[in-house]
Amino acid sequence: MTSDISSATDSPAPRVDSEVGPLRTVLLHRPGLELKRLTPRNNDQLLFDGIPWVGRAQEEHDAFAETLRSRGVEVLLLADLLRTSLDDQRARAAGIYAAVDERQLGIDLADALRSHLTTLGPDDLATVLMAGMTFEELPAAEGASLVRHMHQPHDFAIAPLPNLLFTRDSSAWVADRVAVSSLVMPARRRESSITDLIYAYHPRFAKTSRAYGAHSAPLEGGDVLLLSQGVLAIGVGERTTPAGAESFARSVFLDGLAHTVLAVPIAQERATMHLDTVCTMVDRDAVVMYPAIRDSLSAFTLRPDGAGGVSVDGPSPFLEAAAAAMGIERLRVIDTGLDAVTAEREQWDDGNNTLAVAPGVVVAYERNVETNVRLEEAGIEVLRISGSELGSGRGGPRCMSCPVLRDAL
C-alpha cells in the first residue's frame, strides 16, 4: 500500500481548526513488522492487550484507509513519509541518534551499531527505526562484548514501535502548526523522534511551524480535542500531565492559536488513557461520551491573562465550560451504549473513539453496535469498519489517524 503523497508545491498547506471540519488529508500508519515483534513475553511492556493477527490487522487497516479515500480524503502513510525523509542526511542522523541507546548497549556496541546503520539505505533504515532490531540481527561483532553475551538472541537492541499505528498521539495539528507530542510511556517515547524528523525533513512539510516541542512536559495528541476554532480541551490523566497541559496552553496562547484551553482531569487508568477514549466530537455541537463520566467530568478554564501569563478558573462541569467557550447554548451528548454494562463494554472497545470525516459523519468500529445505533438515531452517519485485530492496542479510528488538513467550518 502506498500513500496518496503529492509534492509540497501542489498540495494545500496543512491546517486543522476543528474536530469535524471536512477531512481532506490524514496521516495513518499501516501496521507492519513491528507488530510481528509482539509476543506474550513483551506485549504488556509494549502496551498491547493481546497478540494481533498481523495479516488481518493489515486487511482491516487497508479497509479503514479505503473508507477514508472513498470520502475524498488523501491518505498519507507514515512509513512512506519516513523513507522519503531519510533521503536527507540530517534526518538519518537524527533517527539513528534516537534509536541507539548507549545506556543499554554500552559505548562500544552503540558505536558499532550506529556505524552499521549509517550504511543502510532509506528503506532498510526506516524498517529498523520502526520495527527495531534484535541482538541476533546485529552486524557481526569485532572483539568480545559482555552486552552481547548476556542478552538472548531475541532481546531487542533497538525496541520496536508497534504503537506507531496510533498516529494521533505523537502529533496534533492546531491551526497551521503542528504540536509534536512528548510521549510519557517508555515504550512510545521514540515515536516522537520519528514524527519530529518527518515534519522537519519531508518536502511536504518544509514550511511547517511548531506549536509544541517533543522535549517539553508530557502531552499526547489523544488528549487534545479542538472543540471549535480557538477552543481546545486537553485531557490530564495517565499520559498528559498538568505541566504538559499548561505548557501547551501557554504555547498556543503565545502563538495566537487559541483563546481558551480546557484542562480536563480524567482517571489515570488503562481504560481511560486519553480524553478521546471517553469523549469525541461527532458534529459541530455534538459529542459521543461515556455516560459514567458525563456528570462528573470537570474542566479548568485557561485563558491568556493579558500580561504574558495564564489565568485559571474552575473547576466547573466540562459540558458547561465547553459550551460557554464555544459560544453555544449547549453541547448535544450521545451516550455510549444503552445500559451501564453495554456502555462499559463499548467504551473499552473504543465506542467513544470516533473519527469525524465531516460534520455529522464519523468512522467507528462496527462491533460497538449499540453506540452506533444511538449515533444514527441522533442523525449521525456512521461509517463502520472492522477492528477485531486493530483494537488489541486499545485504540479506535481517532487514535489511528492524525488529521493534517480539514476544511474550515
Short mmCIF file of C-alpha atoms in Angstrom, two decimals:
data_model
loop_
_atom_site.label_atom_id
_atom_site.label_comp_id
_atom_site.label_asym_id
_atom_site.label_seq_id
_atom_site.Cartn_x
_atom_site.Cartn_y
_atom_site.Cartn_z
CA MET A 1 0.00 0.00 0.00
CA THR A 2 1.27 3.48 -0.79
CA SER A 3 0.34 6.96 0.32
CA ASP A 4 -1.51 9.48 -1.80
CA ILE A 5 1.55 11.76 -1.48
CA SER A 6 1.81 14.92 -3.55
CA SER A 7 4.75 17.29 -3.55
CA ALA A 8 4.87 20.31 -1.30
CA THR A 9 4.31 22.65 -4.25
CA ASP A 10 1.00 21.20 -5.44
CA SER A 11 -0.54 20.40 -2.04
CA PRO A 12 -2.60 22.77 0.09
CA ALA A 13 -0.93 23.89 3.30
CA PRO A 14 -1.79 21.80 6.38
CA ARG A 15 -4.38 23.30 8.70
CA VAL A 16 -6.80 21.92 11.28
CA ASP A 17 -9.19 24.20 13.19
CA SER A 18 -11.78 21.72 14.44
CA GLU A 19 -12.57 18.07 15.11
CA VAL A 20 -15.32 17.85 12.49
CA GLY A 21 -14.47 20.11 9.54
CA PRO A 22 -14.48 18.13 6.26
CA LEU A 23 -11.35 15.96 6.36
CA ARG A 24 -9.04 16.41 3.36
CA THR A 25 -5.69 14.87 4.37
CA VAL A 26 -4.87 12.39 7.12
CA LEU A 27 -1.73 10.62 8.37
CA LEU A 28 -2.06 6.86 9.04
CA HIS A 29 0.40 4.07 9.72
CA ARG A 30 -0.23 0.69 8.13
CA PRO A 31 0.86 -1.96 10.67
CA GLY A 32 3.96 -3.92 9.66
CA LEU A 33 6.91 -5.87 11.02
CA GLU A 34 6.80 -4.00 14.33
CA LEU A 35 3.52 -5.81 15.17
CA LYS A 36 5.14 -9.17 14.38
CA ARG A 37 7.64 -8.46 17.17
CA LEU A 38 4.89 -8.76 19.80
CA THR A 39 4.97 -11.92 21.92
CA PRO A 40 3.24 -13.00 25.16
CA ARG A 41 6.52 -12.14 26.87
CA ASN A 42 6.64 -8.50 25.77
CA ASN A 43 3.12 -7.39 24.77
CA ASP A 44 2.32 -5.84 28.16
CA GLN A 45 5.55 -3.83 28.13
CA LEU A 46 4.76 -2.71 24.57
CA LEU A 47 1.22 -1.68 25.65
CA PHE A 48 -0.83 -4.26 23.75
CA ASP A 49 -3.54 -6.30 25.44
CA GLY A 50 -3.05 -9.25 23.12
CA ILE A 51 -1.09 -10.60 20.18
CA PRO A 52 -2.76 -9.35 16.99
CA TRP A 53 -3.09 -11.42 13.84
CA VAL A 54 -0.93 -9.11 11.76
CA GLY A 55 -2.24 -10.10 8.34
CA ARG A 56 -5.81 -9.47 9.43
CA ALA A 57 -4.82 -6.20 11.12
CA GLN A 58 -3.32 -5.06 7.82
CA GLU A 59 -6.51 -6.01 5.95
CA GLU A 60 -8.58 -4.07 8.48
CA HIS A 61 -6.29 -1.06 8.19
CA ASP A 62 -6.40 -1.15 4.39
CA ALA A 63 -10.21 -1.13 4.60
CA PHE A 64 -10.06 1.83 7.00
CA ALA A 65 -7.82 3.76 4.60
CA GLU A 66 -10.09 2.89 1.65
CA THR A 67 -13.16 4.08 3.59
CA LEU A 68 -11.46 7.45 4.02
CA ARG A 69 -10.39 7.61 0.36
CA SER A 70 -13.97 6.84 -0.70
CA ARG A 71 -14.96 10.08 1.05
CA GLY A 72 -12.36 12.11 -0.80
CA VAL A 73 -9.66 12.02 1.90
CA GLU A 74 -6.00 11.98 0.91
CA VAL A 75 -4.24 9.26 2.96
CA LEU A 76 -0.57 9.74 3.84
CA LEU A 77 1.21 6.66 5.21
CA LEU A 78 3.84 7.29 7.86
CA ALA A 79 6.27 4.67 6.52
CA ASP A 80 6.32 6.31 3.08
CA LEU A 81 6.89 9.73 4.60
CA LEU A 82 9.70 8.35 6.76
CA ARG A 83 11.51 6.71 3.83
CA THR A 84 11.42 9.93 1.82
CA SER A 85 12.58 11.97 4.83
CA LEU A 86 15.57 9.65 5.30
CA ASP A 87 16.95 10.78 1.94
CA ASP A 88 18.16 13.78 3.96
CA GLN A 89 21.39 13.06 5.88
CA ARG A 90 20.22 15.21 8.77
CA ALA A 91 17.10 13.06 9.14
CA ARG A 92 19.23 9.89 9.04
CA ALA A 93 21.48 11.22 11.79
CA ALA A 94 18.51 12.21 13.94
CA GLY A 95 16.80 8.84 13.52
CA ILE A 96 19.93 6.86 14.32
CA TYR A 97 20.77 9.02 17.32
CA ALA A 98 17.31 8.47 18.82
CA ALA A 99 17.30 4.72 18.14
CA VAL A 100 20.66 3.72 19.63
CA ASP A 101 20.78 3.83 23.43
CA GLU A 102 24.30 3.89 24.85
CA ARG A 103 22.96 3.26 28.35
CA GLN A 104 21.60 -0.10 27.22
CA LEU A 105 24.30 -1.14 24.77
CA GLY A 106 27.44 0.46 26.15
CA ILE A 107 29.66 2.84 24.21
CA ASP A 108 31.49 0.29 22.06
CA LEU A 109 28.47 -1.68 20.87
CA ALA A 110 26.48 1.53 20.39
CA ASP A 111 29.23 2.97 18.20
CA ALA A 112 29.36 -0.22 16.14
CA LEU A 113 25.59 -0.23 15.68
CA ARG A 114 25.50 3.44 14.68
CA SER A 115 28.23 2.80 12.11
CA HIS A 116 26.24 -0.11 10.70
CA LEU A 117 23.01 1.90 10.47
CA THR A 118 24.75 4.66 8.52
CA THR A 119 25.42 2.12 5.74
CA LEU A 120 21.73 1.27 5.27
CA GLY A 121 19.59 2.77 2.54
CA PRO A 122 16.43 4.75 3.41
CA ASP A 123 14.10 1.73 3.09
CA ASP A 124 16.15 -0.56 5.33
CA LEU A 125 16.87 2.18 7.86
CA ALA A 126 13.17 3.07 8.03
CA THR A 127 12.37 -0.59 8.76
CA VAL A 128 14.86 -0.69 11.64
CA LEU A 129 13.60 2.60 13.10
CA MET A 130 10.02 1.29 13.10
CA ALA A 131 10.43 -2.44 13.71
CA GLY A 132 13.57 -2.40 15.85
CA MET A 133 16.45 -4.87 15.81
CA THR A 134 17.21 -7.94 17.91
CA PHE A 135 20.66 -8.89 19.17
CA GLU A 136 20.84 -11.77 16.68
CA GLU A 137 20.20 -9.24 13.88
CA LEU A 138 23.11 -7.04 14.90
CA PRO A 139 26.04 -6.96 12.49
CA ALA A 140 28.95 -9.31 13.24
CA ALA A 141 30.90 -8.12 16.26
CA GLU A 142 34.56 -7.27 16.41
CA GLY A 143 36.03 -8.47 19.69
CA ALA A 144 34.28 -9.61 22.86
CA SER A 145 31.11 -7.99 24.15
CA LEU A 146 29.60 -8.74 27.54
CA VAL A 147 26.42 -7.00 26.41
CA ARG A 148 26.01 -9.46 23.55
CA HIS A 149 26.82 -12.47 25.72
CA MET A 150 24.32 -11.55 28.43
CA HIS A 151 21.36 -10.89 26.12
CA GLN A 152 19.22 -13.55 24.48
CA PRO A 153 19.19 -13.58 20.67
CA HIS A 154 15.59 -12.30 20.53
CA ASP A 155 16.12 -9.47 23.03
CA PHE A 156 15.85 -6.04 21.46
CA ALA A 157 18.96 -3.96 20.82
CA ILE A 158 16.54 -1.41 19.34
CA ALA A 159 12.96 -1.76 20.55
CA PRO A 160 10.11 -1.98 18.01
CA LEU A 161 7.36 0.65 17.91
CA PRO A 162 4.04 -1.23 17.50
CA ASN A 163 2.10 1.80 18.75
CA LEU A 164 3.09 3.78 15.65
CA LEU A 165 -0.30 2.54 14.49
CA PHE A 166 -1.83 5.27 16.65
CA THR A 167 -0.63 8.32 14.76
CA ARG A 168 -2.92 10.64 16.74
CA ASP A 169 -0.71 10.53 19.81
CA SER A 170 2.71 11.60 18.55
CA SER A 171 1.49 14.82 16.90
CA ALA A 172 -1.54 17.07 16.63
CA TRP A 173 -2.24 20.00 14.33
CA VAL A 174 -3.62 23.23 15.76
CA ALA A 175 -4.45 25.71 13.01
CA ASP A 176 -1.41 25.79 10.71
CA ARG A 177 1.11 24.50 13.27
CA VAL A 178 2.00 21.02 14.45
CA ALA A 179 2.50 20.01 18.06
CA VAL A 180 4.99 17.15 18.34
CA SER A 181 3.99 15.28 21.46
CA SER A 182 6.11 14.44 24.45
CA LEU A 183 5.06 10.80 24.97
CA VAL A 184 5.21 9.60 28.56
CA MET A 185 5.32 5.78 28.30
CA PRO A 186 8.84 4.34 27.78
CA ALA A 187 7.59 2.05 25.00
CA ARG A 188 6.41 5.05 22.99
CA ARG A 189 8.91 7.85 23.59
CA ARG A 190 10.90 7.21 20.41
CA GLU A 191 7.77 7.64 18.27
CA SER A 192 8.10 11.39 18.74
CA SER A 193 11.57 11.33 17.17
CA ILE A 194 10.18 9.72 14.01
CA THR A 195 7.30 12.17 13.78
CA ASP A 196 9.69 15.02 14.51
CA LEU A 197 12.08 14.18 11.68
CA ILE A 198 9.21 13.70 9.19
CA TYR A 199 7.86 17.18 9.91
CA ALA A 200 11.40 18.60 9.82
CA TYR A 201 12.72 16.96 6.65
CA HIS A 202 9.91 15.72 4.40
CA PRO A 203 9.36 18.16 1.50
CA ARG A 204 5.60 18.12 2.12
CA PHE A 205 6.13 19.86 5.47
CA ALA A 206 9.01 22.15 4.53
CA LYS A 207 7.20 25.28 5.70
CA THR A 208 5.61 23.81 8.83
CA SER A 209 5.92 25.73 12.09
CA ARG A 210 5.76 24.09 15.51
CA ALA A 211 3.16 24.67 18.20
CA TYR A 212 4.89 22.49 20.80
CA GLY A 213 8.15 20.56 21.13
CA ALA A 214 8.71 16.88 21.82
CA HIS A 215 11.11 17.71 24.66
CA SER A 216 8.52 19.69 26.61
CA ALA A 217 6.38 18.41 29.50
CA PRO A 218 4.34 15.25 28.76
CA LEU A 219 1.45 15.84 26.35
CA GLU A 220 -0.17 13.34 23.96
CA GLY A 221 -2.35 14.03 20.94
CA GLY A 222 -5.11 11.68 22.11
CA ASP A 223 -5.74 14.14 24.92
CA VAL A 224 -6.16 17.15 22.59
CA LEU A 225 -9.62 17.96 21.22
CA LEU A 226 -10.24 21.02 19.01
CA LEU A 227 -13.78 21.76 20.15
CA SER A 228 -14.05 24.75 17.82
CA GLN A 229 -11.72 27.30 16.29
CA GLY A 230 -9.71 28.77 19.16
CA VAL A 231 -11.08 26.36 21.80
CA LEU A 232 -9.10 23.32 22.92
CA ALA A 233 -9.83 20.64 25.51
CA ILE A 234 -6.85 18.77 26.95
CA GLY A 235 -7.25 15.61 28.98
CA VAL A 236 -4.98 15.37 32.04
CA GLY A 237 -4.50 11.85 33.35
CA GLU A 238 -2.29 8.83 32.69
CA ARG A 239 -0.46 10.29 29.68
CA THR A 240 -0.72 14.11 29.76
CA THR A 241 0.42 15.86 32.94
CA PRO A 242 -0.83 19.15 34.39
CA ALA A 243 2.53 20.66 33.41
CA GLY A 244 2.07 19.41 29.85
CA ALA A 245 -1.42 20.89 29.60
CA GLU A 246 -0.29 24.24 30.98
CA SER A 247 2.84 24.38 28.81
CA PHE A 248 0.78 23.60 25.72
CA ALA A 249 -1.82 26.23 26.67
CA ARG A 250 0.89 28.86 27.08
CA SER A 251 2.36 27.89 23.71
CA VAL A 252 -0.90 28.15 21.76
CA PHE A 253 -1.82 31.41 23.51
CA LEU A 254 1.57 32.91 22.67
CA ASP A 255 1.15 31.90 19.01
CA GLY A 256 -2.42 33.19 18.84
CA LEU A 257 -3.79 29.72 18.00
CA ALA A 258 -6.40 29.59 20.77
CA HIS A 259 -8.22 31.87 23.19
CA THR A 260 -9.42 29.17 25.61
CA VAL A 261 -7.98 25.85 26.79
CA LEU A 262 -9.98 23.50 29.00
CA ALA A 263 -7.83 21.20 31.16
CA VAL A 264 -9.96 18.13 31.83
CA PRO A 265 -8.95 15.70 34.62
CA ILE A 266 -9.56 12.05 33.66
CA ALA A 267 -8.95 8.84 35.59
CA GLN A 268 -5.37 7.59 35.46
CA GLU A 269 -6.07 4.07 34.26
CA ARG A 270 -5.76 1.93 31.15
CA ALA A 271 -9.43 2.18 30.13
CA THR A 272 -9.27 5.99 30.07
CA MET A 273 -5.71 6.64 28.95
CA HIS A 274 -6.70 9.67 26.83
CA LEU A 275 -9.59 12.11 26.70
CA ASP A 276 -10.62 10.66 23.34
CA THR A 277 -11.29 7.29 24.98
CA VAL A 278 -14.30 8.80 26.78
CA CYS A 279 -15.35 11.68 24.52
CA THR A 280 -15.03 12.65 20.84
CA MET A 281 -16.87 15.17 18.69
CA VAL A 282 -19.26 13.86 16.05
CA ASP A 283 -20.83 17.15 14.87
CA ARG A 284 -20.36 20.89 15.28
CA ASP A 285 -22.28 20.82 18.56
CA ALA A 286 -22.34 17.12 19.50
CA VAL A 287 -20.12 14.63 21.29
CA VAL A 288 -20.31 10.90 21.92
CA MET A 289 -19.47 10.36 25.59
CA TYR A 290 -19.12 7.56 28.10
CA PRO A 291 -22.19 8.08 30.33
CA ALA A 292 -20.42 7.01 33.54
CA ILE A 293 -18.38 10.24 33.48
CA ARG A 294 -20.93 12.56 31.88
CA ASP A 295 -21.94 14.30 35.11
CA SER A 296 -18.60 14.09 36.91
CA LEU A 297 -16.26 15.29 34.15
CA SER A 298 -14.95 18.76 35.03
CA ALA A 299 -12.64 21.32 33.49
CA PHE A 300 -10.29 24.10 34.50
CA THR A 301 -10.59 27.04 32.09
CA LEU A 302 -7.29 28.62 31.00
CA ARG A 303 -7.10 31.93 29.15
CA PRO A 304 -4.35 34.48 28.47
CA ASP A 305 -4.17 36.98 31.35
CA GLY A 306 -3.10 39.88 29.13
CA ALA A 307 0.33 40.11 30.72
CA GLY A 308 2.02 37.13 29.09
CA GLY A 309 0.71 34.67 31.67
CA VAL A 310 -2.32 32.41 32.08
CA SER A 311 -5.47 32.79 34.18
CA VAL A 312 -7.06 29.64 35.63
CA ASP A 313 -10.73 29.36 36.58
CA GLY A 314 -12.75 26.43 37.89
CA PRO A 315 -13.13 23.60 38.02
CA SER A 316 -16.63 23.61 36.57
CA PRO A 317 -18.69 20.93 34.76
CA PHE A 318 -16.96 20.09 31.48
CA LEU A 319 -20.07 20.25 29.30
CA GLU A 320 -20.98 23.69 30.64
CA ALA A 321 -17.43 25.03 30.32
CA ALA A 322 -17.11 23.67 26.79
CA ALA A 323 -20.39 25.17 25.58
CA ALA A 324 -19.53 28.54 27.11
CA ALA A 325 -16.07 28.59 25.49
CA MET A 326 -17.55 27.55 22.13
CA GLY A 327 -20.21 30.26 22.32
CA ILE A 328 -23.14 27.84 22.03
CA GLU A 329 -26.08 27.18 24.34
CA ARG A 330 -25.18 23.55 24.99
CA LEU A 331 -23.35 20.53 23.63
CA ARG A 332 -25.54 17.64 22.50
CA VAL A 333 -24.42 14.43 24.19
CA ILE A 334 -24.85 10.96 22.68
CA ASP A 335 -24.22 8.24 25.24
CA THR A 336 -22.02 5.22 24.62
CA GLY A 337 -24.03 2.01 24.82
CA LEU A 338 -27.59 1.52 26.01
CA ASP A 339 -27.20 0.38 29.63
CA ALA A 340 -24.37 0.50 32.18
CA VAL A 341 -22.87 -2.88 31.22
CA THR A 342 -23.08 -2.28 27.47
CA ALA A 343 -21.66 1.23 27.91
CA GLU A 344 -18.67 -0.12 29.85
CA ARG A 345 -18.02 -2.83 27.26
CA GLU A 346 -18.29 -0.47 24.31
CA GLN A 347 -16.18 2.22 25.96
CA TRP A 348 -13.45 -0.41 26.42
CA ASP A 349 -13.87 -1.35 22.75
CA ASP A 350 -13.35 2.28 21.65
CA GLY A 351 -17.01 3.12 21.13
CA ASN A 352 -16.20 6.74 22.05
CA ASN A 353 -13.17 6.88 19.78
CA THR A 354 -14.73 8.05 16.52
CA LEU A 355 -13.08 9.94 13.66
CA ALA A 356 -15.21 12.65 12.04
CA VAL A 357 -14.74 12.95 8.28
CA ALA A 358 -17.30 15.78 8.08
CA PRO A 359 -19.89 17.33 10.38
CA GLY A 360 -22.26 14.52 11.33
CA VAL A 361 -20.24 11.78 9.57
CA VAL A 362 -17.91 9.52 11.58
CA VAL A 363 -15.86 6.36 11.24
CA ALA A 364 -16.43 3.86 14.06
CA TYR A 365 -15.71 0.22 14.86
CA GLU A 366 -18.59 -1.99 13.72
CA ARG A 367 -18.51 -4.07 16.92
CA ASN A 368 -19.90 -1.20 19.03
CA VAL A 369 -23.41 -1.98 17.87
CA GLU A 370 -25.43 -0.09 20.49
CA THR A 371 -23.32 3.07 20.34
CA ASN A 372 -23.51 3.14 16.55
CA VAL A 373 -27.30 2.80 16.70
CA ARG A 374 -27.51 5.68 19.17
CA LEU A 375 -25.34 7.81 16.90
CA GLU A 376 -27.57 7.12 13.92
CA GLU A 377 -30.71 7.83 15.95
CA ALA A 378 -29.14 11.23 16.72
CA GLY A 379 -28.69 11.94 13.00
CA ILE A 380 -25.00 10.95 12.70
CA GLU A 381 -23.92 8.92 9.68
CA VAL A 382 -21.69 6.05 10.82
CA LEU A 383 -19.08 4.52 8.51
CA ARG A 384 -18.43 1.13 10.10
CA ILE A 385 -15.04 -0.60 9.92
CA SER A 386 -13.77 -3.86 11.36
CA GLY A 387 -11.30 -3.61 14.25
CA SER A 388 -11.05 -7.06 15.82
CA GLU A 389 -7.25 -7.05 15.45
CA LEU A 390 -6.52 -3.32 15.23
CA GLY A 391 -8.17 -2.77 18.62
CA SER A 392 -5.74 -5.01 20.52
CA GLY A 393 -3.61 -1.95 21.26
CA ARG A 394 -6.59 -0.12 22.76
CA GLY A 395 -7.31 2.45 20.08
CA GLY A 396 -10.08 3.24 17.63
CA PRO A 397 -10.40 5.24 14.40
CA ARG A 398 -9.49 8.56 16.04
CA CYS A 399 -6.40 7.07 17.69
CA MET A 400 -5.27 5.64 14.34
CA SER A 401 -5.47 8.95 12.47
CA CYS A 402 -3.77 12.32 12.58
CA PRO A 403 -5.71 14.89 10.51
CA VAL A 404 -3.33 17.15 8.60
CA LEU A 405 -5.91 19.21 6.67
CA ARG A 406 -9.55 19.94 7.37
CA ASP A 407 -11.78 22.47 5.64
CA ALA A 408 -12.96 25.33 7.80
CA LEU A 409 -16.46 25.07 9.21
#
